[in-house]
Short mmCIF file of C-alpha atoms in Angstrom, two decimals:
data_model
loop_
_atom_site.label_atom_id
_atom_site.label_comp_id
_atom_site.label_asym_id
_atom_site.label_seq_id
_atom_site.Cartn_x
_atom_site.Cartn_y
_atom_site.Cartn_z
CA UNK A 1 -2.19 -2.52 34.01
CA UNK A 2 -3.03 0.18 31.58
CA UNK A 3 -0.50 2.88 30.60
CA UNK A 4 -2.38 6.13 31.41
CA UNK A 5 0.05 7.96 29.03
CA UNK A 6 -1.46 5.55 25.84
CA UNK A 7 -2.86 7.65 23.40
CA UNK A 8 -5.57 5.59 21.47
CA UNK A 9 -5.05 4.85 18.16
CA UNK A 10 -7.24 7.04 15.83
CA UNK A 11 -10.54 6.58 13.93
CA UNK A 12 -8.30 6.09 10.56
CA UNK A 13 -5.03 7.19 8.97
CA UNK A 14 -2.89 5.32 11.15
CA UNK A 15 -0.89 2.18 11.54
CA UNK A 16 -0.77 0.64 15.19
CA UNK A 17 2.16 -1.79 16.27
CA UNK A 18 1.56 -4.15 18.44
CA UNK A 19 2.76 -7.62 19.94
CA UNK A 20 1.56 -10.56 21.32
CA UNK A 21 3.75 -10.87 24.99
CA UNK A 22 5.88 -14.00 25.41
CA UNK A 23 4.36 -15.77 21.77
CA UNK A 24 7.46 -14.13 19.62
CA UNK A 25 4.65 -12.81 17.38
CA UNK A 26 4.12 -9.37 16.34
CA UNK A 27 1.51 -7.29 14.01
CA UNK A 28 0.58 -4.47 12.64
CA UNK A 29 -3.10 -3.16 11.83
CA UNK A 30 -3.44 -0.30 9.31
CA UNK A 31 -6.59 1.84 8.48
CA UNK A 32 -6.44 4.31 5.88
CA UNK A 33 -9.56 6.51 5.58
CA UNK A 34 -8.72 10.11 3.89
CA UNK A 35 -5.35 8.90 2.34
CA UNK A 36 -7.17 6.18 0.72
CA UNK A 37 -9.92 8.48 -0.22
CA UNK A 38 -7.27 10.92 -2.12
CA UNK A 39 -5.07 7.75 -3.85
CA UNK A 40 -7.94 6.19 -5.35
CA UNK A 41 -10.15 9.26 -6.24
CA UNK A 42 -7.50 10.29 -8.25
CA UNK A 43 -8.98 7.65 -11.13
CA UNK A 44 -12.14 6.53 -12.05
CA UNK A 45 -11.61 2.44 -11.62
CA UNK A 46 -14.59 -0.05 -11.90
CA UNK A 47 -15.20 -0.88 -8.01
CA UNK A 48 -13.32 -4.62 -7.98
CA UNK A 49 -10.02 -2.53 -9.62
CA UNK A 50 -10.47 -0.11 -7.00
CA UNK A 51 -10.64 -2.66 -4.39
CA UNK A 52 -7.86 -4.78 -5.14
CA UNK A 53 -6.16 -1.48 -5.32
CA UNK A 54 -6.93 -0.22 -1.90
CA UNK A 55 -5.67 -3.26 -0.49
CA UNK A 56 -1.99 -2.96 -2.13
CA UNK A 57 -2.18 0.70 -0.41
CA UNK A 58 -2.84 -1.21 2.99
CA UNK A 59 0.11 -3.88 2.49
CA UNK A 60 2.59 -1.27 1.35
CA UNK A 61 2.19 0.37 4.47
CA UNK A 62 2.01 -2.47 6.80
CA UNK A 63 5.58 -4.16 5.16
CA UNK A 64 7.01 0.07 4.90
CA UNK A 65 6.34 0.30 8.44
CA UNK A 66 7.58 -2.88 9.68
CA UNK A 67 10.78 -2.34 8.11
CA UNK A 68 10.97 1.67 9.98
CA UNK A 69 11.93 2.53 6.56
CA UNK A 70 13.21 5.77 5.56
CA UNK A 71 12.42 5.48 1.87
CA UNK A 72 10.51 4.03 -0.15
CA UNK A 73 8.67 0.87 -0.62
CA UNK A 74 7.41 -0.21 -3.44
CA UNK A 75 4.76 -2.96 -4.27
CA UNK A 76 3.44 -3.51 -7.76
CA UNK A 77 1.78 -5.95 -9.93
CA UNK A 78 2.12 -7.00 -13.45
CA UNK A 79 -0.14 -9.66 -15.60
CA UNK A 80 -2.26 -10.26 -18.25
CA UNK A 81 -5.10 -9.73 -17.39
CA UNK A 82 -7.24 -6.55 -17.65
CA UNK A 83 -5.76 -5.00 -14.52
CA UNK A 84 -2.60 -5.72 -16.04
CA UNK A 85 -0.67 -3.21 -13.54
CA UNK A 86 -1.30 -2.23 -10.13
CA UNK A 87 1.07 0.30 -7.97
CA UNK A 88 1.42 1.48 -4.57
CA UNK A 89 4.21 3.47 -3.29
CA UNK A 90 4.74 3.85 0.18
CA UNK A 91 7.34 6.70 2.17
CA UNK A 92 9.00 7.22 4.93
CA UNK A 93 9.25 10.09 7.67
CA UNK A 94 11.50 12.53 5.90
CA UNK A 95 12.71 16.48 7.62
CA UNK A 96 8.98 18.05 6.87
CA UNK A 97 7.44 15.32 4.91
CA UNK A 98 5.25 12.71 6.77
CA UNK A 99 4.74 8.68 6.29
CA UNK A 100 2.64 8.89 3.44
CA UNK A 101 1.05 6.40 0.89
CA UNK A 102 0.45 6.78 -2.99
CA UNK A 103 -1.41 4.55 -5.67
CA UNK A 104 -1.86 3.68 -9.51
CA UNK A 105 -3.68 1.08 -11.43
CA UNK A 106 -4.57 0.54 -14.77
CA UNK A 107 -7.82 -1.17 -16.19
CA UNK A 108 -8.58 -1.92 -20.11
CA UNK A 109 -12.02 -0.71 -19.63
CA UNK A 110 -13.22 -2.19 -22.99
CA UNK A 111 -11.62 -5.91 -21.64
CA UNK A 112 -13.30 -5.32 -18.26
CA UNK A 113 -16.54 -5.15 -19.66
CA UNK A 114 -17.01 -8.64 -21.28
CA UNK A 115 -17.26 -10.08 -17.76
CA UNK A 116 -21.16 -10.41 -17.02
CA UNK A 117 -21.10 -9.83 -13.03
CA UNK A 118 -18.28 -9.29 -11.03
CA UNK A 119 -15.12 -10.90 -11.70
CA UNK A 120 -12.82 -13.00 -9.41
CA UNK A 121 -9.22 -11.57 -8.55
CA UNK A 122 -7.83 -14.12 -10.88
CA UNK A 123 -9.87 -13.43 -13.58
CA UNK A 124 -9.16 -9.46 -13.41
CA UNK A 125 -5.62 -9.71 -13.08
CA UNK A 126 -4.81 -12.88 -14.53
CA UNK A 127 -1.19 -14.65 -14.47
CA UNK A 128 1.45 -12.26 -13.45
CA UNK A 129 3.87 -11.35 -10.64
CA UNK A 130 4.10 -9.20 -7.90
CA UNK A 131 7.48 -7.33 -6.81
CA UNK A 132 8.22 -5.56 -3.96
CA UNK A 133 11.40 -2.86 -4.61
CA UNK A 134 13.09 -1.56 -1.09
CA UNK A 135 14.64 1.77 -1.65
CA UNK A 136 16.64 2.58 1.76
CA UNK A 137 17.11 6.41 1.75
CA UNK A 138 20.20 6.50 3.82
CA UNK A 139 22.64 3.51 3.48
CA UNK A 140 21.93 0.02 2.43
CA UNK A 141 21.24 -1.61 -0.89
CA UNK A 142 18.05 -1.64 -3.05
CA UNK A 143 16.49 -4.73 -2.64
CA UNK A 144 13.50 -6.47 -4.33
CA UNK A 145 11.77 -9.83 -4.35
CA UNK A 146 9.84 -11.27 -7.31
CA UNK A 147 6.57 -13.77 -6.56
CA UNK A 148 3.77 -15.26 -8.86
CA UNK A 149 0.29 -13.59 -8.28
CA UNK A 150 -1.49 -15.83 -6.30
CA UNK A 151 -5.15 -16.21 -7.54
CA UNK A 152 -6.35 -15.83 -3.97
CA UNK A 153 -4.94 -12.17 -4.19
CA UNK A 154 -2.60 -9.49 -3.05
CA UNK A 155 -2.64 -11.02 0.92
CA UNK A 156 -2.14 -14.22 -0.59
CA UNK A 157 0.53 -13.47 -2.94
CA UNK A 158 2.54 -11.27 0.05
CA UNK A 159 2.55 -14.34 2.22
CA UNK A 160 4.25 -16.16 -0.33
CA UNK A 161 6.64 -13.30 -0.73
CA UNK A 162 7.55 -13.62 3.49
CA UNK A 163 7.92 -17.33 3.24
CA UNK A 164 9.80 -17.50 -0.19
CA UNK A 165 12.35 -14.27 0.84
CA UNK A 166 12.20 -14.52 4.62
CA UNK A 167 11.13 -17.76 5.70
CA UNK A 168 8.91 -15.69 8.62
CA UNK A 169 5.49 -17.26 9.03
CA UNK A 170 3.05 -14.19 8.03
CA UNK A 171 -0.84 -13.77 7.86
CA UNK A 172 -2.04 -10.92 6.22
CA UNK A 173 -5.52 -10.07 5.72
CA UNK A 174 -6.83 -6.97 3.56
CA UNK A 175 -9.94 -4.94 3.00
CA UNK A 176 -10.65 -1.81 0.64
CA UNK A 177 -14.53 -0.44 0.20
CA UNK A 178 -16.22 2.19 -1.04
CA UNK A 179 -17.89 4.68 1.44
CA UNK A 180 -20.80 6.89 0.03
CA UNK A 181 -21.38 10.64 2.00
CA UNK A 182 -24.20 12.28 1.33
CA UNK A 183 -24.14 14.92 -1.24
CA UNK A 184 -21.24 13.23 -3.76
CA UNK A 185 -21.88 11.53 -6.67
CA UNK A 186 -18.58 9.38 -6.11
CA UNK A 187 -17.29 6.94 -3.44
CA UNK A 188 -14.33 7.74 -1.16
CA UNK A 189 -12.80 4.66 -0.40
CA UNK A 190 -11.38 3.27 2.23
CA UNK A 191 -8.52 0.45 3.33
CA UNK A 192 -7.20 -1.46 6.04
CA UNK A 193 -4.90 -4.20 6.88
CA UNK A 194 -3.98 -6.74 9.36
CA UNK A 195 -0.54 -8.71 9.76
CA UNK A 196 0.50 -10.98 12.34
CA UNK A 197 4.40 -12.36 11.65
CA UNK A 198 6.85 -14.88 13.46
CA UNK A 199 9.35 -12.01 15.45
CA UNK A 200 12.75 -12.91 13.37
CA UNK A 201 14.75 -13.96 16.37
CA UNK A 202 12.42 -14.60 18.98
CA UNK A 203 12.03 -17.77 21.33
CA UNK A 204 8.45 -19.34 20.26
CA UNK A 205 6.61 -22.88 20.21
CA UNK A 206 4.54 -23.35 16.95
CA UNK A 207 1.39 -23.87 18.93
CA UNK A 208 1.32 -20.28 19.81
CA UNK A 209 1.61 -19.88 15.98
CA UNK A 210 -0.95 -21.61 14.77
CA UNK A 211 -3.46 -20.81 17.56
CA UNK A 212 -3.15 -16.93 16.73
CA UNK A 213 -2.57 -16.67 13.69
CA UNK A 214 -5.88 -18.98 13.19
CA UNK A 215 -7.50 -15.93 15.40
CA UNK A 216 -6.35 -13.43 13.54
CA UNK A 217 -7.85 -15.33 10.37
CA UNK A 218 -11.54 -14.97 11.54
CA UNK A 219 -11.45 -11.14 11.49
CA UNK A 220 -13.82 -9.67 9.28
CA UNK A 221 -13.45 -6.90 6.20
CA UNK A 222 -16.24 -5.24 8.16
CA UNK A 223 -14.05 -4.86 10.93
CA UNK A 224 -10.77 -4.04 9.84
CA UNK A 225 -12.54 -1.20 7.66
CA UNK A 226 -15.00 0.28 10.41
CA UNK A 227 -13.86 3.06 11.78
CA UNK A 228 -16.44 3.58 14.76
CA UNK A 229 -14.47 0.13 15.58
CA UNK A 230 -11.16 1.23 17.66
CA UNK A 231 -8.15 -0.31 16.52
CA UNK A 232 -7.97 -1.61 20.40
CA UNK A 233 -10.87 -3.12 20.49
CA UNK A 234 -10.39 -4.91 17.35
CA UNK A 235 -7.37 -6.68 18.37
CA UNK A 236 -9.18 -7.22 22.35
CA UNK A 237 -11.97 -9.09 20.11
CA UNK A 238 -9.50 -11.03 18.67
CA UNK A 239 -7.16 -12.03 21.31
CA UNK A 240 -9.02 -11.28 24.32
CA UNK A 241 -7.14 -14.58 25.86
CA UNK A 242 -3.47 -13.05 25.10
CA UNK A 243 -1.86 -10.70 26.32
CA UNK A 244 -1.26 -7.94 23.82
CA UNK A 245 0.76 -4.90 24.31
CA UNK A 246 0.31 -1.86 21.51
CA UNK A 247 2.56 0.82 21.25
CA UNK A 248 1.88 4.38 19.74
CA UNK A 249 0.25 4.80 16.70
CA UNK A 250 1.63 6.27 13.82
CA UNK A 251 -0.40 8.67 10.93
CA UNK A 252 -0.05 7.78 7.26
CA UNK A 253 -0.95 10.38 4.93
CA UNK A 254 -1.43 10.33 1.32
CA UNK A 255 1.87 11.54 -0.50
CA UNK A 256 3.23 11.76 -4.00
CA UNK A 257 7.06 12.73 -4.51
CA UNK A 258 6.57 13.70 -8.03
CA UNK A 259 8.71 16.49 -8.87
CA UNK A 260 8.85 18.75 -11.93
CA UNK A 261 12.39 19.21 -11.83
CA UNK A 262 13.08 15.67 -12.18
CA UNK A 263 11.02 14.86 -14.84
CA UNK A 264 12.61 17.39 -16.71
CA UNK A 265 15.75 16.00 -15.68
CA UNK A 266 14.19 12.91 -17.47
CA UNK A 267 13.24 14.59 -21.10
CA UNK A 268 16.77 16.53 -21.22
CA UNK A 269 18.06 12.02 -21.63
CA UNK A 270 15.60 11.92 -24.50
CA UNK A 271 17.39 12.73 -27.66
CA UNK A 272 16.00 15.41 -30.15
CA UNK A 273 13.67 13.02 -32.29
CA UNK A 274 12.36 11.46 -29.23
CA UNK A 275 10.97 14.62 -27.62
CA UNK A 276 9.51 15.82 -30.96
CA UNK A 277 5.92 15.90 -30.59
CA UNK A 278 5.71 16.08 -26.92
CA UNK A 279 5.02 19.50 -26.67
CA UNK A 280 1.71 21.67 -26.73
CA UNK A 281 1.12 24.24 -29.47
CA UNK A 282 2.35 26.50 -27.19
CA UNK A 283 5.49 24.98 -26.76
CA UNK A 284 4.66 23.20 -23.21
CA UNK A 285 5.29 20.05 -22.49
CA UNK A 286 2.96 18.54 -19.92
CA UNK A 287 3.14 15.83 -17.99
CA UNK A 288 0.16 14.26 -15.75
CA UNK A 289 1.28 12.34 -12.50
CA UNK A 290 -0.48 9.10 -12.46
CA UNK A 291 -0.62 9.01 -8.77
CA UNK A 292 -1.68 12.42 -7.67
CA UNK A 293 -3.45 13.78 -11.13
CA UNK A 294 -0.61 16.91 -11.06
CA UNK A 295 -0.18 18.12 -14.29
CA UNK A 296 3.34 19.42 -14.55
CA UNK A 297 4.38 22.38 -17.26
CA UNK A 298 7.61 22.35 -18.53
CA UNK A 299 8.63 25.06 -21.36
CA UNK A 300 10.11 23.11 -24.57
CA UNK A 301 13.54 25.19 -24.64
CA UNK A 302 14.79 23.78 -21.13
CA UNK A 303 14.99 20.02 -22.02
CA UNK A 304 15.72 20.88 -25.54
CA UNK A 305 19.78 20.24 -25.31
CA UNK A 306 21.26 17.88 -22.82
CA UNK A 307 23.03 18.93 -19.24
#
């Protein structure tokens, strides 16, 4: 019987829990439309590096929002290849501030364009690792797990971080593409997610397992990323033989805690010869925010002796 107090899940911007009843399975399905629009637009990346990048904004808040953190998460890759670094912050609900998500990568243009067509995951990356950093804001210990990249990709390599660190069966699917409006020269982009996990705890049969989690496998980027799709019909196309119960949604927004005061908290640890030549003629020192494009002024004379 349906709740008539449900709110629907919106078009995008939102995470929506959900389980599946009596399986011991739970999920999560993310879309992120206008906060994934402002993370990646932030940087000019070749479309596959701004792909692979959407998706680590879609995990970040599917494994933040599991967890009900009220920090930070963390998820970033480093390899070899030429996306050697890819970074995706996500943050709790904090007094004013809401769940928000934030996002960095960085592409050697000039190695990115000896590949003739479009290059596989593997190839753009190359060998690496991904680590996940949990940063509890009240109570608890920092935490992080270390995994090898998978060449399949970022899903792929965050299942093997679940079964290496928590020994929870986990499927995780992820989509990022661009979306071009009429009247803009560049793409917003958008991302979306899908994770179905063993409930840590829970009574199951590994039938149950395997026959949903092989459903959730067959849904398509097209539909995790379409947002004339409801998020309730998406998961009544995929388990219309279950019996699924969602609870309220919850809106992600993009958010950067970058904050001038700290980074000049930062410069006042340089020492004298390491700070000369970071200033403007004008004795400013300015500092860009990779994530949100800020540009941060900070006169010479207040990091220029140590506090």
């Amino acid at each position: 019987m349906e709740d008539p107090s449900y709110k629907p899940a919106p078009a995008g911007d939102f995470v929506l829990p959900f389980d599946v009843v009596g399986a011991g399975i739970r999920g999560r399905f993310v879309r992120l439309d206008a906060a994934s629009a402002r993370a990646l637009g932030v940087h000019a990346l070749a479309e596959p590096a701004a792909r692979v990048t959407g998706e680590m904004l879609a995990l970040t808040v599917l494994l933040g929002t599991a967890l009900k953190l009220d920090g930070r998460l963390s998820a970033q890759t480093k390899s070899d290849g030429p996306l050697d670094l890819i970074a995706a912050d996500y943050y709790g609900a904090c007094e004013s501030k809401p769940k928000g998500v934030r996002g960095y990568a960085r592409l050697d243009t000039k190695e990115y364009a000896r590949f003739a067509g479009e290059p596989s995951f593997a190839a753009l990356t190359g060998a690496g690792s991904l680590a996940i950093t949990i940063e509890p804001k009240r109570g608890g210990q920092t935490y992080q797990g270390i995994v090898e990249l998978s060449p399949k990709g970022i899903a792929a390599s965050a299942e093997t971080y679940f079964e290496q660190s928590e020994q929870l069966p986990t499927l995780i699917r992820l989509a990022a593409a661009p979306v071009f409006n009429a009247g803009t020269k560049e793409p917003a982009w958008r991302a979306a997610g899908l994770m179905l996990q063993v409930t840590p705890g829970a009574a199951r049969h590994d039938d149950d397992w395997d026959r949903l989690s092989s459903l959730a496998a067959t849904v398509e980027d097209v539909e995790l990323l379409d947002t004339t799709l409801s998020a309730e019909t998406l998961l009544w196309r995929l388990f219309n033989q279950e019996e699924v119960r969602v609870f309220k949604s919850e809106p992600i927004a993009f958010r950067c805690d970058c904050d001038r005061e700290r980074i000049a908290a930062v410069l006042r640890s340089y020492t004298e010869e390491e700070r000369a030549g970071l200033a403007d003629p004008d004795g400013v020192i300015r500092a860009r925010c990779e994530f949100c494009g800020t540009v941060h002024e900070i006169e010479k004379t207040r990091v220029a002796s140590r506090e």
